[in-house]
């Protein structure tokens, strides 16, 4: 039976998650150079368009239609049979389409995260094709394995409350493959480009934090205690991680930065994602504090060392943060928080930790290989990178024939 | 006629303007520039990546004056902009061959003021 | 009896629709030149102030108090008798004032849409008077006819789920009259001004998309299946239209633009507005895909041809999009989606299509004539347009004595 | 028993109030000079981080754990005993943690308001310590007195629906003490710095207005008629105050400004905060119209006269507005609106007005003295103000080693 | 060779450019500046605090030309920028000792065009 | 003394600066300008309205040097900025009559460096 409170909560949560992609657009857009601002915004918004359609046409069916195999099958193509009555296997108190549209927003933001890796040099046409294929052959299957009825990782007992493996690890490792495949931006050494508009980065951070309440607390699919728990630990982890990143900078570079705090906040939100429905508030503090340590190291020590150009740190924040979150779930999960969940290592169940590790490895392996193959194919046919001349002039003018800001008037 | 170009600290603009007005130099053109000189900049750090912030914000003044106004103008700029700290800036004086007031098409000295 | 879930949904929806006007402010503001940025923001925010007051004082009464005539009458002036108990004729499960404030947000954004037509040249005082009179004599009556108890267009059977005729057509045709009446901006030919800040346009687009969920799904006035349907088709149509506009540009101009995608998204949201509670997801794709074709043609082919200066395309997007949406409702509406609705042409009921067409014509006729008369009167007394000198210097400095951005510091 | 509709409403309200701090960051950030933009954003976001942690660790316990004394005591440290079941003394239909996290957002934004007083010259380290101590020794106790079980101002019968005394007066008077203690910014007389980005101020205003629905209507802690009443009067007061400020400018300076309207809107939201659950719509218009008169006078007449540098008018808007709101509650409150409330002076109960006045005086006295002592201590140990050289170069570069916007690329 | 600097009204740039192209002066450098002159600015008011807005937005043109182009260039600028209102701006002419085209390292007159 | 003005491609600034430092030219003033020249711009399109984007972003350098530094400075700029593609930019050399360091009020050659 449809419950109005639960439905209201899932609908507004869907709205909040939808808002995260514009939030991400500004978070990323503020980091690039003026001349590439619109290309980032465009990539985010076109993903919203293309994947909203892919999802209702076949993506939702591939991901969530019951099925034991690689995919969920084609039973729900074009939302046939996906109506306004609840579908109990997913959510018993809201219309089935409410669950569908809520999940659509996850399918949208995941590939958008990868933008951080090919920013400022990817051909728009290649980006478009990549996104569509990646969503279909990487996101949809993994989503089915972890969340779909009959999904084998689900049956394995892997816990992923709101998308640590499905969203952040898959996109994060995809980002690393991207960075390695597409190569470094031109004359990066003579000058590391500074973010052209940090206030936009901060605006994006604020919208992401706000939207993430829908992302995590909405994943309870009801306005109940579980949702409240997810909401509380989400806020706590974000806060803990934001502070911890700032302190790390303070000690290492002499000053804390806004950009650092923003990065930490996002890392904290990433890390708590898989755990939000299984852990309580004190562990959330630890999860947040530590994720900044890991991501900070990845971003400002490991990356420069290896020299791959993960331009906006999609790998450094989302993959590293996602892995830590998935494993932390295996450490801190407790049935006291969520009886439907499981106990983690620290609550006497080491097995859960291993299962989490396994799910992480499988996601890493599959997503990286699949992503690589997709790039290879696209590169073969149309090439993924813009010509150097265009890169120097900027993607806004060369890919979109427009300028973000007027200079004279 | 001379064209005087001055590079000063951003927060000195108001004082320089006041000094100039005192000397009845009322017509000036101002723009924002970045300067590299003796004055040390602050290193900027973005996600660990350091940038030697060696370009500092400065204000550039462009003032066309008649000969008899050259020294007063220089004095005025110094009075307004001098702190004695590195970074105070410079004044450059160039020969001005011709000056035209677009509105009236007047030329030379009377077009200056 | 008040239902907490429905009340929560309508309240947050009211908040979402309220946020659309700031969203519109940035959507429009980013398109004008720096020197007029604040004038746009000011017009939007003053409308929020003035019409919030107009609404509680007499606007709501004129629009929704029961009555068979031109207006809803004066029974509810100052919200007398509009209490915290449900008023079943409008919404049986939420406090009457919840319905009232939700509707207030519609009354606010409608005149704000017209700003797009007189941007960069309207006198602020004239604007203020125009807005107040227009809201009272154009919006309130039409609103009553279509949605009010006893409204004659309602009784005629015209379907308008969330405001295709009431909001978009009335404001859109008002915009065309405005553009013709006030005339072109100065030296428009020597240089077509480029949008001064496209990221702000995109920010506005994101907020509009987000807020539109409240606009359309909130119009179900309950957190139920109907709301979910409206939510889903709203997102689908926006996506379909955004993509379709970008593709049209790609074919016609060689490159897709962010500005184009944003325009398409808004057009798609406009078109689905009247249909959201009556059509299902596949028709929504068609509605979105086609609205971009119509609006794109209106904006980049018809407008330059006829040379009217609908500066930010309030007519081209909202009127054209609204007309298409109203007619499309007559084509795609289906009782399978909403038993309380009707079947459209494609579901064997051509009459509905004719009724929709009639409602469109009546709205066009009344709104255009009334808008013209209002301008004539204002022009007679105080004049609607700023002096050329002020227009060249910009409205921010001349109308508001302030500057949007500092140049030096 | 947990009610899903109420829980959904309180959770989304918590999200809305959380969003207010980023909103405030842009509202304040847009007012300062480019070179200090990030310092404002950083202060706001670090407060979100630090106080989210302080709150779950001990702040919530100090504020809300039952107790008759200065504080609420330590019973709920680390959220021990604060679970997912309702705690009826605060809210009988939502999980206790939902109430906790909702209140957390109030604890966050209150000290953030004070930023407006020390903007552009406060040492970051000193700011951090100040915030933590102030929240613990000023906010938490006052919060307990007014809202906590056993709080003595509550027992006295003082009405404060959503934080007029607790939030706005305490922070507002703290701001005045700040301005007097830290002193004026350097060469303020040679040039009053213009806001570097008014569109950001407007963006912040929009987000604040939006979030304030959660702040006031959420304080009903249920999706019921009371919430609706709070929602309606909140919107009405904001509108009335925004218009009234603009008109005041029009008469006094010849032109209304966007900055003025924005200031009025915020003042109107401040003033209605304590009254939102006790007054009806017509009084709300008066409350809004008058608050702008008071705040406008404070900001543009009294401040220049006395010469204290309340840089962004945290005192002028929040303290003055908060006092007026608290007193107005004593004038316009009516049991007809909220039986659980009280009647005010105009409804035959002068006593209520006196109680309100008393609560105001106590808050003013305690907050001002405590704030002063905290500054004295910090100044003794590390100093509160940056060296003049750093102030001239800007806090972004000197306190955070980063720049908000790139100049060249 | 001469270096011509012109300060014009922002909304005149397009017209000036057209005039210059007519005279086959195609190479120009443009920047945004603020000018203080006879033309009165608008007072800005922020929360009651008045600011005599005495710096107005202007466009600065920098054009290097050979001697025979000097007069045509001046004419073109005047044709494009003159309205007869105060604020039209000024033209400054300086001696240009040397000009180098970076791409070819050509010098002197042929590097100009 | 000479005042050297150079217009270069935005992405060449870092290299030019390095070349200048090598030649011990450490004092420079930089600003952002728009240039119109041989290099073709990209047409911009806003809702169908085309704009011949004929103004391209460039960087303007202003460097005051003593005679013996003129050639080294020119060389340095060319080394840093030359790609051989149209759009590389230009160098203009003007006579500098006087130079004053505001901080010390020194004049002439020693005020330059
Ligand atoms: N020779 C020069 N050429 C061009 N600009 C110069 C020159 N010398 C100084 N400047 C400008 O003046 C500013 C201040 O110079 P700096 O050496 O920092 O301080 P000071 O002039 O007090 O020694 C520099 O940032 C630069 O913009
Ligand atoms: N002597 C000068 N030196 C530098 N800039 C000048 C000078 N005279 C005029 N200008 C520039 O020209 C602009 C227009 O001058 P103004 O006196 O306002 O109008 P007009 O030239 O028509 O009398 C000024 O804003 C200033 O930027
Ligand atoms: N005669 C000139 N006067 C002023 N600026 C010039 C002149 N010639 C070139 N420039 C500047 O140099 C830039 C590059 O010139 P361009 O003709 O595009 O390439 P190249 O110099 O390689 O032929 C132009 O955009 C313009 O800013």
mmCIF file of N, CA and C and ligand atoms in Angstrom, chain B residues 7 33-40 56 58 85-90 92, chain F residues 3 27-30 62-65 99 101-104 111-113, ligand 1:
data_model
loop_
_atom_site.group_PDB
_atom_site.id
_atom_site.type_symbol
_atom_site.label_atom_id
_atom_site.label_comp_id
_atom_site.label_asym_id
_atom_site.label_seq_id
_atom_site.Cartn_x
_atom_site.Cartn_y
_atom_site.Cartn_z
ATOM 1 N N UNK B 7 52.548 52.526 -12.135
ATOM 2 C CA UNK B 7 52.091 51.250 -11.584
ATOM 3 C C UNK B 7 52.101 51.406 -10.066
ATOM 4 N N UNK B 33 46.283 45.569 -13.495
ATOM 5 C CA UNK B 33 47.356 44.780 -14.110
ATOM 6 C C UNK B 33 47.946 43.851 -13.062
ATOM 7 N N UNK B 34 48.832 42.980 -13.511
ATOM 8 C CA UNK B 34 49.571 42.130 -12.586
ATOM 9 C C UNK B 34 51.028 42.474 -12.715
ATOM 10 N N UNK B 35 51.724 42.526 -11.593
ATOM 11 C CA UNK B 35 53.120 42.924 -11.662
ATOM 12 C C UNK B 35 54.039 41.899 -11.057
ATOM 13 N N UNK B 36 55.213 41.804 -11.660
ATOM 14 C CA UNK B 36 56.249 40.979 -11.069
ATOM 15 C C UNK B 36 57.458 41.868 -10.815
ATOM 16 N N UNK B 37 57.906 41.901 -9.585
ATOM 17 C CA UNK B 37 59.045 42.759 -9.260
ATOM 18 C C UNK B 37 59.762 42.237 -8.044
ATOM 19 N N UNK B 38 60.318 43.151 -7.294
ATOM 20 C CA UNK B 38 61.054 42.745 -6.105
ATOM 21 C C UNK B 38 60.129 42.165 -5.045
ATOM 22 N N UNK B 39 58.959 42.784 -4.937
ATOM 23 C CA UNK B 39 58.044 42.361 -3.889
ATOM 24 C C UNK B 39 57.702 40.884 -4.037
ATOM 25 N N UNK B 40 57.833 40.167 -2.928
ATOM 26 C CA UNK B 40 57.569 38.721 -2.978
ATOM 27 C C UNK B 40 56.067 38.482 -2.944
ATOM 28 N N UNK B 56 51.511 39.906 -8.761
ATOM 29 C CA UNK B 56 50.691 40.582 -7.753
ATOM 30 C C UNK B 56 49.779 41.609 -8.398
ATOM 31 N N UNK B 58 48.181 44.937 -9.258
ATOM 32 C CA UNK B 58 48.606 46.336 -9.222
ATOM 33 C C UNK B 58 47.596 47.161 -9.999
ATOM 34 N N UNK B 85 57.792 50.685 1.281
ATOM 35 C CA UNK B 85 57.879 49.215 1.198
ATOM 36 C C UNK B 85 58.124 48.802 -0.253
ATOM 37 N N UNK B 86 58.816 47.689 -0.457
ATOM 38 C CA UNK B 86 58.921 47.214 -1.843
ATOM 39 C C UNK B 86 57.527 46.923 -2.349
ATOM 40 N N UNK B 87 57.327 47.234 -3.619
ATOM 41 C CA UNK B 87 56.026 47.004 -4.209
ATOM 42 C C UNK B 87 55.301 48.305 -4.477
ATOM 43 N N UNK B 88 55.889 49.406 -4.055
ATOM 44 C CA UNK B 88 55.238 50.698 -4.257
ATOM 45 C C UNK B 88 55.011 50.991 -5.731
ATOM 46 N N UNK B 89 55.933 50.528 -6.565
ATOM 47 C CA UNK B 89 55.699 50.662 -7.991
ATOM 48 C C UNK B 89 56.607 51.652 -8.687
ATOM 49 N N UNK B 90 56.265 51.968 -9.922
ATOM 50 C CA UNK B 90 57.085 52.785 -10.777
ATOM 51 C C UNK B 90 56.269 53.823 -11.520
ATOM 52 N N UNK B 92 56.543 55.786 -15.299
ATOM 53 C CA UNK B 92 57.232 55.878 -16.584
ATOM 54 C C UNK B 92 56.731 57.096 -17.336
ATOM 55 N N UNK F 3 60.711 51.468 -23.385
ATOM 56 C CA UNK F 3 59.552 50.748 -22.861
ATOM 57 C C UNK F 3 59.133 49.737 -23.916
ATOM 58 N N UNK F 27 61.582 42.443 -13.872
ATOM 59 C CA UNK F 27 60.511 43.370 -13.513
ATOM 60 C C UNK F 27 59.589 43.567 -14.693
ATOM 61 N N UNK F 28 58.389 43.081 -14.581
ATOM 62 C CA UNK F 28 57.453 43.204 -15.692
ATOM 63 C C UNK F 28 56.039 43.483 -15.196
ATOM 64 N N UNK F 29 55.266 44.065 -16.083
ATOM 65 C CA UNK F 29 53.859 44.290 -15.784
ATOM 66 C C UNK F 29 53.039 43.595 -16.857
ATOM 67 N N UNK F 30 52.021 42.848 -16.422
ATOM 68 C CA UNK F 30 51.258 41.992 -17.320
ATOM 69 C C UNK F 30 49.784 42.371 -17.262
ATOM 70 N N UNK F 62 54.471 44.682 -20.399
ATOM 71 C CA UNK F 62 55.047 46.018 -20.430
ATOM 72 C C UNK F 62 56.343 45.953 -19.639
ATOM 73 N N UNK F 63 57.432 46.243 -20.304
ATOM 74 C CA UNK F 63 58.735 46.091 -19.652
ATOM 75 C C UNK F 63 59.603 47.311 -19.941
ATOM 76 N N UNK F 64 60.009 47.990 -18.879
ATOM 77 C CA UNK F 64 60.921 49.122 -19.048
ATOM 78 C C UNK F 64 62.347 48.621 -18.847
ATOM 79 N N UNK F 65 63.213 48.901 -19.790
ATOM 80 C CA UNK F 65 64.601 48.410 -19.700
ATOM 81 C C UNK F 65 65.596 49.486 -20.121
ATOM 82 N N UNK F 99 62.103 57.464 -15.770
ATOM 83 C CA UNK F 99 61.572 56.356 -14.977
ATOM 84 C C UNK F 99 61.816 56.653 -13.509
ATOM 85 N N UNK F 101 61.309 55.238 -9.456
ATOM 86 C CA UNK F 101 60.889 54.215 -8.525
ATOM 87 C C UNK F 101 60.221 54.922 -7.351
ATOM 88 N N UNK F 102 58.948 54.652 -7.187
ATOM 89 C CA UNK F 102 58.167 55.391 -6.190
ATOM 90 C C UNK F 102 58.754 55.226 -4.790
ATOM 91 N N UNK F 103 59.131 54.005 -4.475
ATOM 92 C CA UNK F 103 59.617 53.711 -3.123
ATOM 93 C C UNK F 103 60.807 54.590 -2.727
ATOM 94 N N UNK F 104 61.743 54.782 -3.672
ATOM 95 C CA UNK F 104 62.981 55.491 -3.331
ATOM 96 C C UNK F 104 63.068 56.868 -3.980
ATOM 97 N N UNK F 111 66.554 53.428 -11.630
ATOM 98 C CA UNK F 111 65.183 53.192 -11.164
ATOM 99 C C UNK F 111 64.520 52.043 -11.936
ATOM 100 N N UNK F 112 65.089 51.770 -13.077
ATOM 101 C CA UNK F 112 64.485 50.755 -13.953
ATOM 102 C C UNK F 112 64.492 49.368 -13.306
ATOM 103 N N UNK F 113 65.685 48.960 -12.867
ATOM 104 C CA UNK F 113 65.860 47.554 -12.452
ATOM 105 C C UNK F 113 65.366 47.308 -11.032
HETATM 106 N N1 LIG G 1 61.132 47.761 -15.242
HETATM 107 C C1 LIG G 1 59.850 47.563 -15.099
HETATM 108 N N2 LIG G 1 59.040 47.319 -16.157
HETATM 109 C C2 LIG G 1 57.724 47.127 -16.023
HETATM 110 N N3 LIG G 1 57.097 47.130 -14.846
HETATM 111 C C3 LIG G 1 57.822 47.337 -13.727
HETATM 112 C C4 LIG G 1 59.212 47.557 -13.806
HETATM 113 N N4 LIG G 1 59.670 47.731 -12.556
HETATM 114 C C5 LIG G 1 58.616 47.651 -11.725
HETATM 115 N N5 LIG G 1 57.485 47.387 -12.414
HETATM 116 C C6 LIG G 1 56.133 47.256 -11.838
HETATM 117 O O1 LIG G 1 56.137 47.860 -10.558
HETATM 118 C C7 LIG G 1 55.708 46.928 -9.571
HETATM 119 C C8 LIG G 1 56.449 47.161 -8.270
HETATM 120 O O2 LIG G 1 57.814 46.898 -8.434
HETATM 121 P P1 LIG G 1 58.630 46.164 -7.230
HETATM 122 O O3 LIG G 1 60.016 45.874 -7.726
HETATM 123 O O4 LIG G 1 57.816 45.028 -6.700
HETATM 124 O O5 LIG G 1 58.671 47.229 -6.072
HETATM 125 P P2 LIG G 1 59.609 48.479 -6.062
HETATM 126 O O6 LIG G 1 59.305 49.228 -7.327
HETATM 127 O O7 LIG G 1 59.181 49.203 -4.824
HETATM 128 O O8 LIG G 1 61.008 47.963 -6.008
HETATM 129 C C9 LIG G 1 55.993 45.574 -10.189
HETATM 130 O O9 LIG G 1 55.080 44.624 -9.673
HETATM 131 C C10 LIG G 1 55.758 45.811 -11.660
HETATM 132 O O10 LIG G 1 54.372 45.706 -11.968
#
